[in-house]
XYZ file of C-alpha atoms in Angstrom:
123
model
C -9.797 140.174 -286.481
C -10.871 141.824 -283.391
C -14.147 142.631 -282.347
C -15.870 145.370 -279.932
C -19.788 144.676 -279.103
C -20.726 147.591 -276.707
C -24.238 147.553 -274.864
C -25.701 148.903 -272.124
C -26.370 152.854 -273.421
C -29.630 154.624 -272.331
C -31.469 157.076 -271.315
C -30.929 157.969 -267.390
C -31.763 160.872 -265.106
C -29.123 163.524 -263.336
C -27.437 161.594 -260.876
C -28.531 158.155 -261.942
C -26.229 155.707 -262.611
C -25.473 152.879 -265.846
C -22.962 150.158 -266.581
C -21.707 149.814 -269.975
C -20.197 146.134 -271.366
C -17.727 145.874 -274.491
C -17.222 142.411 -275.288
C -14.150 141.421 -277.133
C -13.465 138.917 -279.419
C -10.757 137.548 -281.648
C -7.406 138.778 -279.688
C -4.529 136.987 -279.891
C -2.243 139.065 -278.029
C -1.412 137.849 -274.550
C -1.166 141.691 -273.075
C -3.321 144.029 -274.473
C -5.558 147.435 -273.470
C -9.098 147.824 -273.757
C -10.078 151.515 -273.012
C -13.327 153.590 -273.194
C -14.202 156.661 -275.376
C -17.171 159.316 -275.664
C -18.113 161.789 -278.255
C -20.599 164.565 -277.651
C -22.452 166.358 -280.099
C -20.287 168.401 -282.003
C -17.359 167.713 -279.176
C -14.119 165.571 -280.397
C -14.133 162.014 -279.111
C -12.186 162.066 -275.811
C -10.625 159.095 -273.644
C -12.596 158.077 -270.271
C -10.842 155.277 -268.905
C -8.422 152.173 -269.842
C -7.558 148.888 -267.931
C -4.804 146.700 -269.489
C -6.088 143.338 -269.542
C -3.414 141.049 -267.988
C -3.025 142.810 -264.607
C -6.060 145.113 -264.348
C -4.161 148.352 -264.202
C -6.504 151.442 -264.847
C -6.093 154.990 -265.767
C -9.230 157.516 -265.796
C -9.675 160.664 -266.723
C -9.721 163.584 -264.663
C -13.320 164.120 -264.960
C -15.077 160.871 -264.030
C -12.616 159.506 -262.021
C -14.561 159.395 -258.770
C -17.475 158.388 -260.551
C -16.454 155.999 -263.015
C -15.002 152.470 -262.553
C -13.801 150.308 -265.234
C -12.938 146.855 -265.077
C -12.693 143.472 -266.781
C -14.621 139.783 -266.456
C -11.555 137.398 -268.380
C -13.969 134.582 -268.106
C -16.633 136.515 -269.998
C -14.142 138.191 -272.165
C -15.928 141.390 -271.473
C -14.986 144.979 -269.739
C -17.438 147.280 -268.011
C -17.690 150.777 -267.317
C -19.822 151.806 -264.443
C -21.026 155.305 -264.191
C -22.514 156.712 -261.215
C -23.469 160.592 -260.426
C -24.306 160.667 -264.078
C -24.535 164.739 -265.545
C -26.002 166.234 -268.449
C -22.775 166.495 -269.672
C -21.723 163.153 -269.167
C -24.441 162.882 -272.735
C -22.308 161.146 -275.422
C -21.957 158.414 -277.578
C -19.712 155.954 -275.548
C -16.866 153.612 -277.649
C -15.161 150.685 -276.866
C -11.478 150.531 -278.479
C -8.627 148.247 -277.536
C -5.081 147.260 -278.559
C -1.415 146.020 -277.952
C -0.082 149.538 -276.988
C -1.338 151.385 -274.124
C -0.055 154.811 -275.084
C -1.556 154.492 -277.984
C -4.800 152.746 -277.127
C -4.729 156.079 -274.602
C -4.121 158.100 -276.962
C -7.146 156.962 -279.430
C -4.944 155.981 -282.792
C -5.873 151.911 -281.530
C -7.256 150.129 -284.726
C -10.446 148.361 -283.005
C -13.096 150.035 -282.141
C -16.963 149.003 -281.298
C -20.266 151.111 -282.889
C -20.916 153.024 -280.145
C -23.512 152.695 -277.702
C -25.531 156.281 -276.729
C -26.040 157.631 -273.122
C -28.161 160.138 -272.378
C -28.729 162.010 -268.667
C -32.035 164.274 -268.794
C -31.581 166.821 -266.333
């Protein structure tokens, strides 16, 4: 059974910066995606960013690409996502998901998912 430990959430001021960690446990599969999520109040989750595992390949939104970076430690079993120029509306919960299928890890219908860990930029 796979699990998704997120940390790293807070509370950070406009243009401030955080790293988030998702560490993952109990995969079997030798190529797999791990991707990142966020869900505003009353907003539907949306994808951030994904990086499969085996090569380091990444695909960000639109919206945070030039501010976000996600990427992977295989020896720690962990992947990151690093947020700098952090805006009010950047304010979600942040999830951790992963699975065999990038499409549909991308897509958010992957079965593993973390609890969430909350960001917050005061403005």
């Amino acid at each position: 059974q796979v699990q998704l430990v997120e940390s790293g959430g807070g509370l950070v001021q406009t243009g401030g910066s955080l790293t988030l960690s998702c560490v993952v446990s109990g995969r079997t599969a030798s190529r797999y995606t791990m991707g990142w999520f966020r869900q505003a109040p009353g907003k539907e989750r949306e994808f951030v960013a994904a990086i499969t595992w085996s090569d380091g390949t990444t695909l960000n939104v639109d919206s945070v690409k030039c501010r976000f970076l996600i990427y992977r430690d295989g020896a720690k079993n962990t992947v990151y996502l690093q947020m700098n120029s952090l805006q009010p509306e950047d304010t979600a919960v942040y999830y951790c998901t992963s699975g065999d299928d990038r499409r549909t890890v991308v897509a958010g219908r992957a079965d593993s998912w973390g609890q969430g860990t909350q960001v917050t930029v005061s403005s």
